[in-house]
């Protein structure tokens, strides 16, 4: 028996009648009569038998009409691809926190008030043993994170030296998330020797706003000018490293992003930089939802659509098929290692003792349930809503950390990350793409 696929969407573009299939990420132009007929087929599948043989095979090829097992088989195939990439031992990813200390005092910092600890030599030795134990890995990637990691540049150097001299797994790449204040000549020298793939530095909006938030803990002095000077050095001295500048915005300062995007992309034209908006996650008092000052998912997706369309961000406007949706929390061979050698799965959990899953010098996990919840329980195929969702093939999935908060901690977070789930955005995206295809063919 034949059916209209679960993953199709019929829409009108000016006078054109189109059918889009998220499973094949393609669409076909239809006659008005056939468009209306397909709509009727949705209600009454027996009408499909009236479709001419050649047309039917075209529709089957594009997965617009499928047989009864087809969607289930597709979901199984999708699940298999997800598992293959989640349970891969050949890639080993570590986020290393050499220090929890920070020179800034951002009001929203989730690490506020935590102990300003640093990795000791003993923890470094344990870390090297921990890496050696992952000998099935064919490549190792590292991200430096904090606190402010560059307050522990000596520790970073020590770890890198040991990795290069004692570890046989090749270091396939390293990146750093830094506040940028200490990106001085010492840091530049280190990363000329051990090149970085990318550096992420955050600005908290325009100079005035940034200086009111990202200020020196001890003197209250703002940091905007110094960060710009340091970024000047980075683009000059580390030209092969991508500089990602995250501009934090809330509803009230969205304009700052556009101003900075223009100014900084002109300043560093021709260099490997990307300037993108970051959305602060400010939680309510009970830690169950975001406050209304935050930019919500719908607003974020609309903004990204605009930035892609106007080429301010070099990303596809058209939906992209997502065969896998992993992050550090949901794949088996990625960990975040804190200063005491404690292990976390999610970046947002760092410093939360309840979210520690184990320690690098211990054989057994101390909190295996949390590990399984992240790696297995958060998968889309355990989620009824995703299993029946038209957007699944083009959706980047839900953030596991917030899904677990909703499941186990009374969270009320909006989890759908799919840009196309924003009202009307799928039409707009497809219309834009269709118009451009037509335009390109003229
Ligand atoms: S720079 Fe980062 S770690 Fe430091 S206070 Fe600000 S948010 Fe926290
Ligand atoms: S679960 Fe969410 S917050 Fe945690 S690392 Fe993954 S994407 Fe980031
Ligand atoms: S996360 Fe939301 S949009 Fe994405 S597949 Fe699941 S239900 Fe659909």
Coordinates of C-alpha atoms and ligand atoms in Angstrom, one line a residue:
X1 CA 0.0 0.0 0.0
X2 CA 1.2 3.5 -0.9
X3 CA 1.2 6.6 1.3
X4 CA 2.1 10.3 1.2
X5 CA 5.3 10.4 3.1
X6 CA 5.3 11.7 6.7
X7 CA 8.0 14.1 5.7
X8 CA 6.3 16.2 3.0
X9 CA 5.1 19.7 3.0
X10 CA 2.9 21.3 0.3
X11 CA 3.3 25.0 -0.2
X12 CA 2.6 27.9 -2.6
X13 CA 5.3 30.2 -3.9
X14 CA 3.8 33.1 -5.7
X15 CA 1.8 31.2 -8.3
X16 CA 3.9 28.1 -8.2
X17 CA 2.6 25.0 -6.4
X18 CA 5.4 23.0 -4.8
X19 CA 5.9 19.9 -2.7
X20 CA 8.9 19.7 -0.4
X21 CA 10.2 16.5 1.2
X22 CA 12.4 16.9 4.2
X23 CA 13.6 13.4 3.9
X24 CA 15.2 13.9 0.5
X25 CA 15.5 17.7 1.2
X26 CA 14.2 18.5 -2.3
X27 CA 11.1 19.8 -3.8
X28 CA 9.1 19.5 -7.0
X29 CA 6.9 22.0 -8.9
X30 CA 3.4 20.7 -9.5
X31 CA 0.4 21.8 -11.5
X32 CA -2.3 23.4 -9.5
X33 CA -4.6 20.5 -10.3
X34 CA -2.1 17.9 -9.1
X35 CA -1.2 20.0 -6.0
X36 CA -4.9 19.9 -5.0
X37 CA -5.1 16.2 -5.8
X38 CA -2.0 15.4 -3.6
X39 CA -3.8 17.3 -0.8
X40 CA -6.7 15.1 -1.2
X41 CA -4.4 12.0 -1.2
X42 CA -3.3 13.1 2.3
X43 CA -6.8 12.5 3.5
X44 CA -7.7 9.6 1.3
X45 CA -4.7 7.4 0.4
X46 CA -6.6 5.2 -1.9
X47 CA -6.6 8.1 -4.5
X48 CA -2.9 7.5 -5.0
X49 CA -3.8 4.4 -7.1
X50 CA -5.2 6.8 -9.8
X51 CA -1.8 8.5 -10.4
X52 CA -0.1 7.7 -13.7
X53 CA 2.7 5.2 -13.6
X54 CA 5.5 7.5 -14.7
X55 CA 4.5 10.3 -12.4
X56 CA 4.2 7.8 -9.6
X57 CA 7.7 6.6 -10.1
X58 CA 9.0 10.2 -10.0
X59 CA 7.1 10.8 -6.8
X60 CA 8.5 7.6 -5.3
X61 CA 12.0 8.6 -6.4
X62 CA 11.7 11.9 -4.4
X63 CA 10.2 10.1 -1.4
X64 CA 6.9 12.0 -1.8
X65 CA 5.0 8.8 -2.1
X66 CA 6.3 5.8 -0.2
X67 CA 5.2 2.3 0.7
X68 CA 3.9 1.5 4.1
X69 CA 7.3 0.3 5.6
X70 CA 9.3 3.0 4.1
X71 CA 9.2 5.7 6.8
X72 CA 9.9 3.1 9.5
X73 CA 12.9 1.8 7.6
X74 CA 14.1 5.3 7.1
X75 CA 13.8 6.0 10.9
X76 CA 15.8 2.8 11.6
X77 CA 18.5 3.8 9.1
X78 CA 18.6 7.2 10.7
X79 CA 18.9 5.7 14.2
X80 CA 21.7 3.4 12.9
X81 CA 23.7 6.4 11.5
X82 CA 23.2 8.3 14.8
X83 CA 24.5 5.3 16.8
X84 CA 27.4 4.8 14.5
X85 CA 28.7 8.3 15.1
X86 CA 27.8 8.3 18.9
X87 CA 29.6 5.1 19.7
X88 CA 32.7 5.8 17.8
X89 CA 35.9 5.1 19.8
X90 CA 38.3 6.3 17.0
X91 CA 37.7 10.0 17.8
X92 CA 38.5 11.2 21.3
X93 CA 37.5 14.7 22.3
X94 CA 38.5 16.4 25.5
X95 CA 37.5 19.8 26.9
X96 CA 40.2 20.7 29.4
X97 CA 39.7 23.2 32.2
X98 CA 43.3 24.1 33.4
X99 CA 41.9 26.6 35.8
X100 CA 38.6 27.8 37.2
X101 CA 40.1 31.2 38.0
X102 CA 39.0 34.2 36.0
X103 CA 40.1 37.9 35.9
X104 CA 36.6 39.1 35.0
X105 CA 33.5 39.2 37.1
X106 CA 30.6 38.9 34.6
X107 CA 27.3 39.2 36.3
X108 CA 25.8 36.2 34.6
X109 CA 28.8 33.9 35.0
X110 CA 27.7 30.4 36.0
X111 CA 31.0 29.8 37.6
X112 CA 30.6 32.7 39.9
X113 CA 31.7 32.1 43.5
X114 CA 33.4 28.8 42.6
X115 CA 36.8 27.9 43.8
X116 CA 39.6 29.4 41.7
X117 CA 41.4 26.1 41.5
X118 CA 44.2 25.1 39.0
X119 CA 45.2 21.7 37.7
X120 CA 48.0 20.3 39.8
X121 CA 51.0 18.3 38.5
X122 CA 49.3 15.2 39.9
X123 CA 46.1 15.9 37.9
X124 CA 48.1 16.5 34.8
X125 CA 49.9 13.1 35.2
X126 CA 46.5 11.4 35.8
X127 CA 45.2 13.1 32.7
X128 CA 48.1 11.8 30.6
X129 CA 47.3 8.2 31.9
X130 CA 43.6 8.7 31.2
X131 CA 44.4 9.7 27.6
X132 CA 46.8 6.7 27.2
X133 CA 44.0 4.4 28.2
X134 CA 41.9 5.5 25.2
X135 CA 44.3 3.7 22.9
X136 CA 41.5 2.8 20.4
X137 CA 41.4 6.4 19.4
X138 CA 42.9 7.4 16.1
X139 CA 42.8 11.1 16.8
X140 CA 42.5 13.4 19.7
X141 CA 41.0 16.9 19.7
X142 CA 41.3 19.3 22.6
X143 CA 39.4 22.5 23.6
X144 CA 40.8 24.7 26.3
X145 CA 38.1 26.1 28.6
X146 CA 37.8 27.7 32.0
X147 CA 37.4 30.0 34.1
X148 CA 39.9 31.8 31.9
X149 CA 42.3 29.2 30.5
X150 CA 45.0 31.7 29.7
X151 CA 45.5 32.4 33.4
X152 CA 47.0 28.9 33.3
X153 CA 49.1 29.2 30.1
X154 CA 52.0 27.4 31.9
X155 CA 49.7 24.4 32.6
X156 CA 48.4 24.4 29.0
X157 CA 52.1 24.3 27.8
X158 CA 53.0 21.5 30.2
X159 CA 50.0 19.4 29.0
X160 CA 50.8 20.1 25.3
X161 CA 54.4 19.1 25.8
X162 CA 53.4 15.9 27.5
X163 CA 50.8 15.1 24.8
X164 CA 53.4 15.5 22.1
X165 CA 56.1 13.5 23.9
X166 CA 54.2 10.8 25.7
X167 CA 51.0 10.2 23.7
X168 CA 50.8 8.2 20.5
X169 CA 47.3 9.4 19.5
X170 CA 47.8 12.2 17.0
X171 CA 46.5 15.6 18.1
X172 CA 44.1 16.4 15.2
X173 CA 43.3 19.9 16.4
X174 CA 42.9 22.2 19.4
X175 CA 40.7 25.2 20.0
X176 CA 40.3 27.6 22.9
X177 CA 37.4 29.5 24.5
X178 CA 39.0 32.5 26.2
X179 CA 37.9 35.9 27.4
X180 CA 40.9 37.2 25.3
X181 CA 42.4 39.5 28.0
X182 CA 45.6 37.5 28.3
X183 CA 46.1 36.7 24.6
X184 CA 49.5 38.4 24.9
X185 CA 52.9 37.6 23.3
X186 CA 53.4 34.6 25.6
X187 CA 50.1 33.0 24.4
X188 CA 50.9 33.9 20.8
X189 CA 54.3 32.2 21.1
X190 CA 52.8 29.1 22.5
X191 CA 50.1 28.8 19.9
X192 CA 52.6 29.5 17.1
X193 CA 54.4 26.4 18.3
X194 CA 51.2 24.4 18.9
X195 CA 48.7 25.8 16.3
X196 CA 45.1 26.3 17.2
X197 CA 42.2 25.6 14.8
X198 CA 40.1 28.3 16.3
X199 CA 39.8 30.9 19.1
X200 CA 36.5 32.0 20.5
X201 CA 36.4 35.4 22.2
X202 CA 33.2 37.0 23.5
X203 CA 32.2 40.6 23.4
X204 CA 29.2 41.6 25.5
X205 CA 27.8 44.1 23.1
X206 CA 29.0 47.6 22.3
X207 CA 32.0 49.1 24.1
X208 CA 30.0 50.7 26.9
X209 CA 27.9 47.6 27.6
X210 CA 30.8 45.3 27.3
X211 CA 32.9 47.3 29.7
X212 CA 30.1 47.4 32.2
X213 CA 30.0 43.6 32.2
X214 CA 33.5 42.3 31.2
X215 CA 35.5 44.2 33.7
X216 CA 38.6 43.4 35.7
X217 CA 37.5 41.8 39.0
X218 CA 40.1 43.7 41.0
X219 CA 40.0 47.2 39.5
X220 CA 36.7 47.3 37.7
X221 CA 38.5 48.4 34.5
X222 CA 36.7 47.6 31.2
X223 CA 38.3 45.3 28.7
X224 CA 36.9 46.3 25.3
X225 CA 40.0 48.2 23.9
X226 CA 42.4 45.6 25.2
X227 CA 40.4 42.8 23.5
X228 CA 40.4 44.6 20.2
X229 CA 44.2 45.1 20.4
X230 CA 44.7 41.5 21.3
X231 CA 42.5 40.4 18.4
X232 CA 44.6 42.7 16.1
X233 CA 47.6 40.6 17.2
X234 CA 45.8 37.3 16.7
X235 CA 44.8 38.0 13.1
X236 CA 48.3 39.2 12.4
X237 CA 50.4 36.6 14.2
X238 CA 48.1 33.5 13.9
X239 CA 46.7 34.0 10.4
X240 CA 45.8 30.3 10.0
X241 CA 43.6 30.2 13.1
X242 CA 40.0 31.1 12.8
X243 CA 38.9 33.8 15.1
X244 CA 35.3 33.4 16.2
X245 CA 33.9 36.5 17.8
X246 CA 30.7 35.9 19.7
X247 CA 28.7 39.0 20.4
X248 CA 26.3 38.4 23.3
X249 CA 22.9 39.9 22.8
X250 CA 19.6 40.1 24.6
X251 CA 16.4 41.6 23.3
X252 CA 17.5 45.1 24.3
X253 CA 20.9 45.2 22.6
X254 CA 20.4 43.3 19.4
X255 CA 21.6 46.4 17.4
X256 CA 25.1 46.0 19.0
X257 CA 25.6 42.8 17.0
X258 CA 24.9 44.5 13.7
X259 CA 27.2 47.5 14.5
X260 CA 30.0 45.3 15.7
X261 CA 29.6 42.9 12.8
X262 CA 30.1 45.8 10.3
X263 CA 32.9 47.5 12.2
X264 CA 35.0 44.4 12.9
X265 CA 34.5 42.7 9.6
X266 CA 35.8 45.8 7.9
X267 CA 38.7 46.0 10.4
X268 CA 39.8 42.4 9.7
X269 CA 38.7 42.1 6.1
X270 CA 40.3 39.2 4.4
X271 CA 41.2 37.4 7.6
X272 CA 39.8 34.1 8.9
X273 CA 37.1 35.6 11.2
X274 CA 33.5 34.9 11.9
X275 CA 31.3 37.3 14.0
X276 CA 28.1 35.7 15.3
X277 CA 25.4 36.5 17.8
X278 CA 25.4 34.6 21.1
X279 CA 22.3 34.3 23.2
X280 CA 22.7 34.5 27.0
X281 CA 20.8 31.8 28.9
X282 CA 19.5 33.6 32.0
X283 CA 17.5 31.1 34.0
X284 CA 14.5 32.0 36.3
X285 CA 14.8 31.7 40.1
X286 CA 13.8 28.0 40.1
X287 CA 16.1 27.1 37.2
X288 CA 13.3 25.7 35.2
X289 CA 13.0 28.1 32.2
X290 CA 14.8 31.1 30.6
X291 CA 13.8 34.6 31.6
X292 CA 11.9 36.7 29.0
X293 CA 14.9 39.1 28.5
X294 CA 16.6 36.2 26.6
X295 CA 16.1 35.9 22.9
X296 CA 14.0 32.8 22.5
X297 CA 14.4 30.0 19.9
X298 CA 11.9 31.6 17.4
X299 CA 13.6 35.0 17.5
X300 CA 17.0 33.3 17.3
X301 CA 16.0 31.4 14.2
X302 CA 14.5 34.4 12.5
X303 CA 17.7 36.3 13.2
X304 CA 19.9 33.5 11.8
X305 CA 17.6 33.3 8.7
X306 CA 18.2 37.0 8.1
X307 CA 22.0 36.7 8.7
X308 CA 22.3 33.8 6.3
X309 CA 20.1 35.4 3.6
X310 CA 22.1 38.7 3.7
X311 CA 25.4 36.6 3.8
X312 CA 26.5 38.1 7.1
X313 CA 26.9 34.5 8.1
X314 CA 28.4 32.1 5.6
X315 CA 25.9 29.3 6.3
X316 CA 23.2 27.6 4.2
X317 CA 19.8 29.2 4.1
X318 CA 18.3 26.1 2.7
X319 CA 17.7 23.3 5.2
X320 CA 20.6 20.8 5.5
X321 CA 20.0 17.1 6.1
X322 CA 21.2 16.1 9.6
X323 CA 22.2 12.5 9.7
X324 CA 23.7 12.8 13.1
X325 CA 23.2 15.2 16.0
X326 CA 25.9 14.6 18.6
X327 CA 27.6 17.0 21.0
X328 CA 30.2 16.3 23.7
X329 CA 27.4 15.2 26.0
X330 CA 25.8 12.6 23.7
X331 CA 28.8 10.9 22.2
X332 CA 30.7 8.2 24.1
X333 CA 34.3 9.3 23.7
X334 CA 34.1 13.0 24.7
X335 CA 34.6 14.4 28.2
X336 CA 35.1 17.6 30.0
X337 CA 37.9 17.4 32.6
X338 CA 37.8 19.9 35.5
X339 CA 40.8 21.1 37.5
X340 CA 40.5 18.3 40.1
X341 CA 40.3 15.6 37.4
X342 CA 36.6 15.4 37.7
X343 CA 34.7 14.4 34.6
X344 CA 31.6 16.1 33.1
X345 CA 29.6 15.4 29.9
X346 CA 28.1 18.8 29.3
X347 CA 29.7 22.2 29.1
X348 CA 26.9 23.7 31.1
X349 CA 27.6 21.3 34.0
X350 CA 31.2 22.4 34.8
X351 CA 31.5 23.2 38.5
X352 CA 28.2 21.5 39.4
X353 CA 29.2 18.7 41.8
X354 CA 25.9 16.9 41.1
X355 CA 26.8 16.6 37.5
X356 CA 30.2 15.0 37.9
X357 CA 30.1 11.5 36.3
X358 CA 33.5 10.3 37.5
X359 CA 37.2 11.0 37.9
X360 CA 40.1 10.5 35.5
X361 CA 42.0 8.4 38.0
X362 CA 39.2 6.1 38.9
X363 CA 38.2 3.0 36.9
X364 CA 34.5 3.2 37.5
X365 CA 32.1 6.1 36.9
X366 CA 30.7 7.6 40.1
X367 CA 27.5 8.6 38.4
X368 CA 26.9 6.1 35.6
X369 CA 23.1 7.0 35.4
X370 CA 23.9 10.5 34.3
X371 CA 26.3 9.2 31.7
X372 CA 23.7 6.9 30.3
X373 CA 21.0 9.6 30.4
X374 CA 23.2 11.8 28.3
X375 CA 24.6 9.3 25.9
X376 CA 21.6 7.0 25.4
X377 CA 18.5 8.5 27.0
X378 CA 18.7 11.9 25.3
X379 CA 18.6 10.4 21.7
X380 CA 15.8 11.6 19.4
X381 CA 14.6 8.0 18.9
X382 CA 13.6 7.9 22.6
X383 CA 11.5 10.9 22.0
X384 CA 7.9 10.3 20.7
X385 CA 7.6 13.9 19.5
X386 CA 10.8 13.7 17.3
X387 CA 9.8 10.3 16.0
X388 CA 6.6 11.7 14.6
X389 CA 8.0 15.1 13.5
X390 CA 8.1 16.2 9.9
X391 CA 11.3 18.2 10.6
X392 CA 13.3 15.3 11.9
X393 CA 15.6 14.9 8.8
X394 CA 16.5 18.6 8.8
X395 CA 16.5 19.2 12.5
X396 CA 19.6 19.6 14.5
X397 CA 18.0 18.0 17.5
X398 CA 17.4 19.0 21.1
X399 CA 20.1 20.0 23.6
X400 CA 20.5 17.0 25.8
X401 CA 21.2 19.0 28.9
X402 CA 17.9 20.9 28.7
X403 CA 16.0 17.7 27.7
X404 CA 17.3 16.0 30.9
X405 CA 16.3 19.1 32.9
X406 CA 12.8 18.8 31.5
X407 CA 12.6 15.1 32.1
X408 CA 14.1 15.0 35.6
X409 CA 14.2 18.5 37.1
X410 CA 10.8 20.0 36.3
X411 CA 12.3 22.0 33.5
X412 CA 9.9 23.8 31.1
X413 CA 12.5 24.6 28.4
X414 CA 11.5 25.0 24.8
X415 CA 13.7 22.4 23.1
X416 CA 13.0 22.4 19.5
X417 CA 16.2 23.6 17.8
X418 CA 14.8 23.2 14.3
X419 CA 14.9 26.5 12.5
X420 CA 12.1 25.4 10.3
X421 CA 9.8 24.9 13.3
X422 CA 9.6 28.6 13.7
X423 CA 6.2 29.8 12.3
X424 CA 6.4 30.4 8.6
X425 CA 10.2 30.1 8.5
X426 CA 10.1 26.9 6.5
X427 CA 8.0 28.6 3.8
X428 CA 10.3 31.6 3.8
X429 CA 13.4 29.5 3.6
X430 CA 12.1 27.3 0.8
X431 CA 10.7 30.3 -1.1
X432 CA 14.1 32.1 -0.8
X433 CA 15.9 29.0 -2.1
X434 CA 13.4 28.5 -4.9
X435 CA 13.6 32.1 -6.0
X436 CA 17.4 31.9 -6.1
X437 CA 17.4 28.7 -8.1
X438 CA 15.1 30.3 -10.6
X439 CA 17.2 33.5 -10.6
X440 CA 20.4 31.5 -11.2
X441 CA 18.9 29.6 -14.1
X442 CA 18.0 32.9 -15.9
Ligands
LIG1 S1 34.9 35.7 31.4 FE1 33.8 33.8 31.4 S2 34.5 32.7 33.2 FE2 35.2 34.8 33.4 S3 33.6 35.7 34.7 FE3 33.1 36.1 32.5 S4 31.7 34.4 31.9 FE4 32.8 33.8 33.9
LIG2 S1 24.0 19.0 26.0 FE1 23.5 21.1 25.2 S2 24.6 22.5 26.5 FE2 25.5 20.4 26.9 S3 27.3 20.3 25.5 FE3 25.5 19.4 24.4 S4 24.6 21.2 23.2 FE4 26.0 22.0 24.8
LIG3 S1 13.6 18.6 18.2 FE1 11.5 19.4 17.7 S2 11.6 20.1 15.6 FE2 13.3 18.7 15.9 S3 12.6 16.7 15.3 FE3 12.3 16.9 17.5 S4 10.2 17.6 17.7 FE4 10.8 18.0 15.6

